[in-house]
Tab-separated table of C-alpha atoms and ligand atoms in Angstrom:
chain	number	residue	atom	x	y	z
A	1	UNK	CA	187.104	134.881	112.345
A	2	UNK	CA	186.692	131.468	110.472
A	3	UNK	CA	186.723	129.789	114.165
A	4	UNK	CA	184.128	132.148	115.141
A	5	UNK	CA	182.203	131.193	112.555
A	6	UNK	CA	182.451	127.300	112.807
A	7	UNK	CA	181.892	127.934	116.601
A	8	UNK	CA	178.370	129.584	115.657
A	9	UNK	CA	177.489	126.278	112.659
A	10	UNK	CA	178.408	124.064	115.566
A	11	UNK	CA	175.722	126.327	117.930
A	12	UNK	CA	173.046	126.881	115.407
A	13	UNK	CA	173.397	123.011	114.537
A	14	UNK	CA	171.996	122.135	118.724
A	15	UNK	CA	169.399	124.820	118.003
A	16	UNK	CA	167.763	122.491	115.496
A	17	UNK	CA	166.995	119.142	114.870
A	18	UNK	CA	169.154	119.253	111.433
A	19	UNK	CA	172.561	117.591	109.882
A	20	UNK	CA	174.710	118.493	107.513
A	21	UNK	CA	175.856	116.813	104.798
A	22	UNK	CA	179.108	117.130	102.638
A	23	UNK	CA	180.615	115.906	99.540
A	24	UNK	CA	184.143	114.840	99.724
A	25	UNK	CA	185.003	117.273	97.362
A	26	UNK	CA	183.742	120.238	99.982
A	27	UNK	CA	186.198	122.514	101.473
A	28	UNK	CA	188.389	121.436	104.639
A	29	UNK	CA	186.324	123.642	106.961
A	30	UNK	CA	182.772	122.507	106.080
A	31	UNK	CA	183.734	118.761	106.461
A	32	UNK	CA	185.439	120.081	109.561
A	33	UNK	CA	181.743	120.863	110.651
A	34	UNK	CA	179.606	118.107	109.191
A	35	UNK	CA	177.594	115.485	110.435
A	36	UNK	CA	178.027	113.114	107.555
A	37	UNK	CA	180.929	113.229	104.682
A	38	UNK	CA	181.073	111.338	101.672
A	39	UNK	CA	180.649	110.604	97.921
A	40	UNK	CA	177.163	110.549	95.850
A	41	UNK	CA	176.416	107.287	96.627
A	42	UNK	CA	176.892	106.795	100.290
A	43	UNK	CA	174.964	110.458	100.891
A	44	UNK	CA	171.876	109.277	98.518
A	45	UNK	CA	171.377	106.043	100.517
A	46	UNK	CA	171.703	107.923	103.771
A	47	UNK	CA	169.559	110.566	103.645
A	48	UNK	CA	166.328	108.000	103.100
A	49	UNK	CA	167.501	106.457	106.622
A	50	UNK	CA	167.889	109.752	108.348
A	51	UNK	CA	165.300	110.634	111.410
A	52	UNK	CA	165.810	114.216	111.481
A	53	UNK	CA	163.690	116.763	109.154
A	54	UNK	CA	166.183	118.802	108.154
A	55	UNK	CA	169.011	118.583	106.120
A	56	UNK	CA	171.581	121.380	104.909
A	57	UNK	CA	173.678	120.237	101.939
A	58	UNK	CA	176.847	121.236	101.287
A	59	UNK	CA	177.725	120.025	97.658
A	60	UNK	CA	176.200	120.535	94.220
A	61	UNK	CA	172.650	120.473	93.527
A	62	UNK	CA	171.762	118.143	91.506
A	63	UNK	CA	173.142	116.498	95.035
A	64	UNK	CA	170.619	118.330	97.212
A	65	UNK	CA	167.834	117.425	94.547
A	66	UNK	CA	168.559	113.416	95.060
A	67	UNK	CA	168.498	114.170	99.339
A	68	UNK	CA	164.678	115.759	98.063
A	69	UNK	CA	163.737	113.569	96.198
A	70	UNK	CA	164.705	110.668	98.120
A	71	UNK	CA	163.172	112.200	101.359
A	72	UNK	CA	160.076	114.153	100.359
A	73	UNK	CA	158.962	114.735	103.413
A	74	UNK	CA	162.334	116.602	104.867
A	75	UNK	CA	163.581	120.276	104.276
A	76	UNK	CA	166.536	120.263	102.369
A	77	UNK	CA	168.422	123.386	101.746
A	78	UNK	CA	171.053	123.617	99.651
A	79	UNK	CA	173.755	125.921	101.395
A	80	UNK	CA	175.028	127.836	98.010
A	81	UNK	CA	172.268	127.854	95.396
A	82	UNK	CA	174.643	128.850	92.950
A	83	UNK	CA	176.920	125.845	93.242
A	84	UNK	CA	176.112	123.628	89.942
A	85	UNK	CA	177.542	120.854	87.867
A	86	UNK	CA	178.864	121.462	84.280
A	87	UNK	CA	178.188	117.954	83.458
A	88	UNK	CA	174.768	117.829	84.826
A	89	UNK	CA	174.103	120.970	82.877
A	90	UNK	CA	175.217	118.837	79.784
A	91	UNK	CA	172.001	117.119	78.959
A	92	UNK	CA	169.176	119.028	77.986
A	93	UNK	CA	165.248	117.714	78.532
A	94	UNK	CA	164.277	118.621	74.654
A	95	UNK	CA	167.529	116.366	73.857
A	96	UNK	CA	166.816	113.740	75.943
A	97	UNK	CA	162.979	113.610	75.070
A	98	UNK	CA	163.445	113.900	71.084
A	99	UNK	CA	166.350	110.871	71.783
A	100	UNK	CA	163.542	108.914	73.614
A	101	UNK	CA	161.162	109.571	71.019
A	102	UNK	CA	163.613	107.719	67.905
A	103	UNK	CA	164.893	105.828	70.249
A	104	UNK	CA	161.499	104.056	72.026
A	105	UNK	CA	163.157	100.955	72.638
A	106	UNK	CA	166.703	101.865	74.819
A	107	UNK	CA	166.860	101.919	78.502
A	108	UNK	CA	167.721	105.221	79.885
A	109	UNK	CA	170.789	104.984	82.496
A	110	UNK	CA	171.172	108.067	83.827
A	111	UNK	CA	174.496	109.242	85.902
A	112	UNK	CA	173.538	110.652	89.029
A	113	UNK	CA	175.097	113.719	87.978
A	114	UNK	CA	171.966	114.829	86.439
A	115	UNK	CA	168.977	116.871	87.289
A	116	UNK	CA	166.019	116.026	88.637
A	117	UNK	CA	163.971	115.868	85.217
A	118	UNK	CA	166.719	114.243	83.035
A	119	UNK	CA	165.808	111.388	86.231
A	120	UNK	CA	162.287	111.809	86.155
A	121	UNK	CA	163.022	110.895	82.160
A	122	UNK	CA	165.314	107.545	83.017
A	123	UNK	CA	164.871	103.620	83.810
A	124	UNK	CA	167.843	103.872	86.110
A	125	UNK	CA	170.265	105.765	88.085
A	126	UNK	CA	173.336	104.688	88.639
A	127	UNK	CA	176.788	106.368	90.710
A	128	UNK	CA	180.145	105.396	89.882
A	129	UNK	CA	180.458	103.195	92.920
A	130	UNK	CA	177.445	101.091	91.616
A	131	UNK	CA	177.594	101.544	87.589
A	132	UNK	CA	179.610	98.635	86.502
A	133	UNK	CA	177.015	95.944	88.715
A	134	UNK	CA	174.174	97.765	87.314
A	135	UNK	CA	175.244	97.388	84.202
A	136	UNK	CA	175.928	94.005	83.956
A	137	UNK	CA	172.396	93.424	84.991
A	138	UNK	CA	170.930	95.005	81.564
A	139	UNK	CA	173.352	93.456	79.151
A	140	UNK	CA	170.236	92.243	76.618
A	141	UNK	CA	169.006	95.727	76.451
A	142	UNK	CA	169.948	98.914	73.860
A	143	UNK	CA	170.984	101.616	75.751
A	144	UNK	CA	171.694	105.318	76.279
A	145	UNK	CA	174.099	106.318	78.950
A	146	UNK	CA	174.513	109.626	79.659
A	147	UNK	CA	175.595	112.010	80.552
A	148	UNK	CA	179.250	111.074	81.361
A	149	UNK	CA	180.996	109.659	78.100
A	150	UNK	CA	184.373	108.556	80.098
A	151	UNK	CA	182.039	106.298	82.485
A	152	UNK	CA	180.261	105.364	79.860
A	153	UNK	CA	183.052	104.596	78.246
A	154	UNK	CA	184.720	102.619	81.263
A	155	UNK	CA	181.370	100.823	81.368
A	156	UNK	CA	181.483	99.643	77.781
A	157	UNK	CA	185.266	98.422	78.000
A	158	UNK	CA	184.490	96.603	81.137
A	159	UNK	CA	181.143	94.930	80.663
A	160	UNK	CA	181.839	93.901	76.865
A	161	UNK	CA	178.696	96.077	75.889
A	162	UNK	CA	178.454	97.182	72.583
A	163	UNK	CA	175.039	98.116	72.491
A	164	UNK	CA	175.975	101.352	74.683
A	165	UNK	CA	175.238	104.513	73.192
A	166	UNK	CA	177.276	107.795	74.648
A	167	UNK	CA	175.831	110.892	75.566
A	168	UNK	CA	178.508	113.349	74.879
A	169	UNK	CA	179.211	114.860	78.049
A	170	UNK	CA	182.044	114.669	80.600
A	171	UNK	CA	183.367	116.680	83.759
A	172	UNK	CA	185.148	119.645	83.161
A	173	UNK	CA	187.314	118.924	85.987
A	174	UNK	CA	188.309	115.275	85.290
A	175	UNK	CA	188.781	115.420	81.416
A	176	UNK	CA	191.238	117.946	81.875
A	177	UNK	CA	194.260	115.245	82.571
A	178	UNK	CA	196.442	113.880	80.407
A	179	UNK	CA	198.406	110.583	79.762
A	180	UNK	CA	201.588	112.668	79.454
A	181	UNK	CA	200.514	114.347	83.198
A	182	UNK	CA	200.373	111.008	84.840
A	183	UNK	CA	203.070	109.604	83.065
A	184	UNK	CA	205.620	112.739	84.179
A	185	UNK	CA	204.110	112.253	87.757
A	186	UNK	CA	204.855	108.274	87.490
A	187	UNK	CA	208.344	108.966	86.488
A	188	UNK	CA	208.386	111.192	89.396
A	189	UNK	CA	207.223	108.796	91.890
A	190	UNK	CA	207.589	105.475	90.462
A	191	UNK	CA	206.457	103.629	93.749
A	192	UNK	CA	203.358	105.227	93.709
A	193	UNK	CA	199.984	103.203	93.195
A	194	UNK	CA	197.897	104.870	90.701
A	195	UNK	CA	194.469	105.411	91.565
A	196	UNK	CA	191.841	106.860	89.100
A	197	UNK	CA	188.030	107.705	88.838
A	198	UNK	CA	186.363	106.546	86.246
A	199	UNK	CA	185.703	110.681	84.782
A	200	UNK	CA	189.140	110.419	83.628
A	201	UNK	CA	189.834	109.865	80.328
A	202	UNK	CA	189.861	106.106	78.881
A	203	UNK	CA	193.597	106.307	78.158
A	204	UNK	CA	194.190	107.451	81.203
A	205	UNK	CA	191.766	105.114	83.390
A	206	UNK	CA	193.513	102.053	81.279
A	207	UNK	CA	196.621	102.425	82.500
A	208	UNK	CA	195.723	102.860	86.416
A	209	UNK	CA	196.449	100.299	88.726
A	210	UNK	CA	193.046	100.839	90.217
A	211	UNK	CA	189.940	102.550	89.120
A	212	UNK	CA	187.153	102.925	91.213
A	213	UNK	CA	184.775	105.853	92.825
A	214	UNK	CA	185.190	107.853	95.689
A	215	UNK	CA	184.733	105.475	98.174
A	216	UNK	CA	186.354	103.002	96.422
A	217	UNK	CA	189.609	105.190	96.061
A	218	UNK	CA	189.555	105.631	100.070
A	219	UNK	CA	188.678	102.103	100.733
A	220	UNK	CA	191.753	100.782	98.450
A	221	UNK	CA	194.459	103.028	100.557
A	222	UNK	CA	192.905	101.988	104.056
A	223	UNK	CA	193.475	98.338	103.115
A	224	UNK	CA	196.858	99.032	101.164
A	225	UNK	CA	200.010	98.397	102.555
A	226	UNK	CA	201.900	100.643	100.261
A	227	UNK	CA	202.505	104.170	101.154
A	228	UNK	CA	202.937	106.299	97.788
A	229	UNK	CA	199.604	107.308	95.946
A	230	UNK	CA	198.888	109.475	92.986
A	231	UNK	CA	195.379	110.328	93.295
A	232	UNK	CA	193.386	110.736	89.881
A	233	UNK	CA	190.862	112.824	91.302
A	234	UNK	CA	189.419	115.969	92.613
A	235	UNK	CA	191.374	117.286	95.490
A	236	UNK	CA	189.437	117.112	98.211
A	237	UNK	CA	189.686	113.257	98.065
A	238	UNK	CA	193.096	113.586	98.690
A	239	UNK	CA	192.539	115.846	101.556
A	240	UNK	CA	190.469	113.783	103.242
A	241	UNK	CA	193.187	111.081	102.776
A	242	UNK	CA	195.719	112.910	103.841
A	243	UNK	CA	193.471	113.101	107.042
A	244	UNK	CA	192.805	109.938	107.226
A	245	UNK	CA	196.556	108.385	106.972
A	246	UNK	CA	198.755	111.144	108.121
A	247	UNK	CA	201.658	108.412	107.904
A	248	UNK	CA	201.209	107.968	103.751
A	249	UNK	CA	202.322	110.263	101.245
A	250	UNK	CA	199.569	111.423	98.134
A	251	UNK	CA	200.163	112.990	94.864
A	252	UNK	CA	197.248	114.604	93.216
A	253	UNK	CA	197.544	113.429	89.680
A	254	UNK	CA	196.978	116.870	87.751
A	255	UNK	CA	197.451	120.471	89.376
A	256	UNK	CA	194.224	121.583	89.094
A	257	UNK	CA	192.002	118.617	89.942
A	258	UNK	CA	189.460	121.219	91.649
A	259	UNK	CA	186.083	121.541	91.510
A	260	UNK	CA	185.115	125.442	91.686
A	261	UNK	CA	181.668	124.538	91.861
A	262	UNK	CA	182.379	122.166	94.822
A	263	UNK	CA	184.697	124.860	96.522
A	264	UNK	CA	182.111	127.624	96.574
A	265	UNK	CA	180.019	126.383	99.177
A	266	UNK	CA	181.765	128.658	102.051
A	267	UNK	CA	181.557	128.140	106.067
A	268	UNK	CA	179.227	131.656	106.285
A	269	UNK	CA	177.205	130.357	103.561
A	270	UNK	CA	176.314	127.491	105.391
A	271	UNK	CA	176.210	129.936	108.244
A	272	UNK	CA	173.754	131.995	106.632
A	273	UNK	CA	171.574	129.059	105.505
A	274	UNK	CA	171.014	127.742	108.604
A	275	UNK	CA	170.319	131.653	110.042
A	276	UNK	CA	167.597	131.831	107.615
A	277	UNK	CA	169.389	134.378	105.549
A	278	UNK	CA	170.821	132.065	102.556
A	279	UNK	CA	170.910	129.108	101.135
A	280	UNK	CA	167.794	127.636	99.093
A	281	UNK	CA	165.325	125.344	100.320
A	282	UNK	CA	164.619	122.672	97.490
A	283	UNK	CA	161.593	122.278	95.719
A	284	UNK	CA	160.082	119.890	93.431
A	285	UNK	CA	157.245	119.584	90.868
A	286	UNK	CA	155.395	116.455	92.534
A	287	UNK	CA	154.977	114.120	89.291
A	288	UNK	CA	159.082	115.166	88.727
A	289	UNK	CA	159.884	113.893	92.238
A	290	UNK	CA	157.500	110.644	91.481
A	291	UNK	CA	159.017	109.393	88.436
A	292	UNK	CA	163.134	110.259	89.159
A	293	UNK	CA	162.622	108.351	92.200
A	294	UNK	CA	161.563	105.507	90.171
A	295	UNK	CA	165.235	105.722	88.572
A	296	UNK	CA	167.418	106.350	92.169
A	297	UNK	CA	164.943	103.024	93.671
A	298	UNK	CA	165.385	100.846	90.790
A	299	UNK	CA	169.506	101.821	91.656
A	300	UNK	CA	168.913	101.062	95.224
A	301	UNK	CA	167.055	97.976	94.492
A	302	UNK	CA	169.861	96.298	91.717
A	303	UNK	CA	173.017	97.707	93.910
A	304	UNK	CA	171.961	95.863	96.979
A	305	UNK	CA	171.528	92.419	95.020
B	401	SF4	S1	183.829	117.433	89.851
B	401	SF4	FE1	182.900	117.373	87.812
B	401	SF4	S2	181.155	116.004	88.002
B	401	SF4	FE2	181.759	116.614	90.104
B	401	SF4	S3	180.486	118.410	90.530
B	401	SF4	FE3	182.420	119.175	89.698
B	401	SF4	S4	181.998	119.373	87.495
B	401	SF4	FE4	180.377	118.093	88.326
């Protein structure tokens, strides 16, 4: 049945000039059907250098709001409207706007896990793959990151910056490890390289060998000559490495590393999207789109010096 219905994404996708994207974190049989797979960083910058008009979106939405806002003039649709993010769901507008209005002086750095007002209401965006260089650039400057405090917090330890101030959210999903869970899977697999996303908790992100995003995390194993990993992230990394390097062995650091919100986007809900009969075609208030582009360009602009 599941073939069947890969079989008729695959047929629908030659009807129309479309792609799909995916999130790593996606379930095996959507990135078994997409055009383009990978973390927030590497989808924002694509989608702005896509030709085609249409894009479904298989992830969360602040995701499909970045593709939209990004590319104004292409359909995105969002294959399950109801997949969200906690953490983006963490920072209110009132909150952010009364902050901004005793704070007039700090630069807003906004997460990309964020909506598309909370970035209409920043200086800059930044992903975890580009956060610590984009950082570094604003060092004279008072600041508010949000919404992630364990970035944040990563960001501060690394770049020396004290004048970082936390927003109190975190990922659901990521803050849920402990030390004592990686230290019972090191003692378990003491040959294994550590590898850890900067969501994690500080005590556990300072003991990794390597910390790093997504992309980062895949990039270190393809050039590692070791074969053991314990993954500190969600699980559909390490499916994608298992993939990737059948011949290598990965540990997920904590049991249940999973993203439900990132799981419910299903093959017949990308199915239905793309038959009309699902999914949610994104829309914008103009001046919203206008100003959190500001924020994802001025990312754009300082990652690629
Ligand atoms: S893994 Fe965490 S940050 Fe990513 S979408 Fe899920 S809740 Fe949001």
């Amino acid at each position: 049945m599941k073939e069947n219905i890969l079989e008729l994404i695959k047929k629908q996708k030659l009807e129309e000039d479309c792609v799909i994207l995916a999130h790593h974190y996606q379930i095996p049989e959507i990135k078994q059907v997409a055009d383009y797979i990978g973390d927030s960083y590497y989808l924002s910058a694509l989608v702005s250098k896509l030709k085609t008009p249409k894009i479904y979106f298989c992830g969360v939405r602040f995701m499909a709001e970045t593709a939209k806002i990004l590319s104004p003039d292409k359909t995105v649709i969002l294959a399950n409207p109801d997949a969200g993010c906690p953490m983006a769901d963490m920072v209110s507008l009132d909150d952010l706007i009364e902050f901004k209005e005793n704070n007039p002086n700090h630069l807003i750095v906004s997460y990309v896990n964020t909506s598309a007002d909370i970035k209409a209401q920043s200086d800059i965006c930044v992903t975890s793959s580009v956060a610590l260089n984009i950082m570094n650039t604003v060092k004279d400057k008072e600041i508010l990151f949000l919404p992630d405090r364990n970035l944040g917090r990563y960001i501060k330890e690394k770049t020396k910056n004290e004048n970082i101030t936390l927003w109190e959210g975190f990922c659901p999903i990521h803050e849920r490890a402990e030390l004592e869970d990686m230290n019972a899977l090191k003692s378990k697999q003491p040959d294994a390289v550590v590898l850890i996303h900067p969501e994690c908790k500080w005590e556990l992100v300072e003991q990794a060998d390597f910390v790093g995003s997504t992309t980062e995390i895949m990039d270190f194993v393809s050039k590692s000559d070791k074969s053991k990993f314990i993954i500190g992230t969600e699980l559909g990394v390490l499916e994608s490495l298992q993939k990737q390097h059948p011949e290598k062995e990965f540990f997920l650091l904590y049991d249940e590393f999973v993203c439900k919100n990132m799981k419910k986007t299903t093959a017949q809900d990308l199915l239905n999207a793309m038959q009309g009969k699902g999914g949610e075609v994104i829309k914008l208030d103009e001046d919203v789109m206008v100003k959190a582009s500001k924020s994802l360009y001025e990312m754009i602009k300082r990652s690629s010096k």
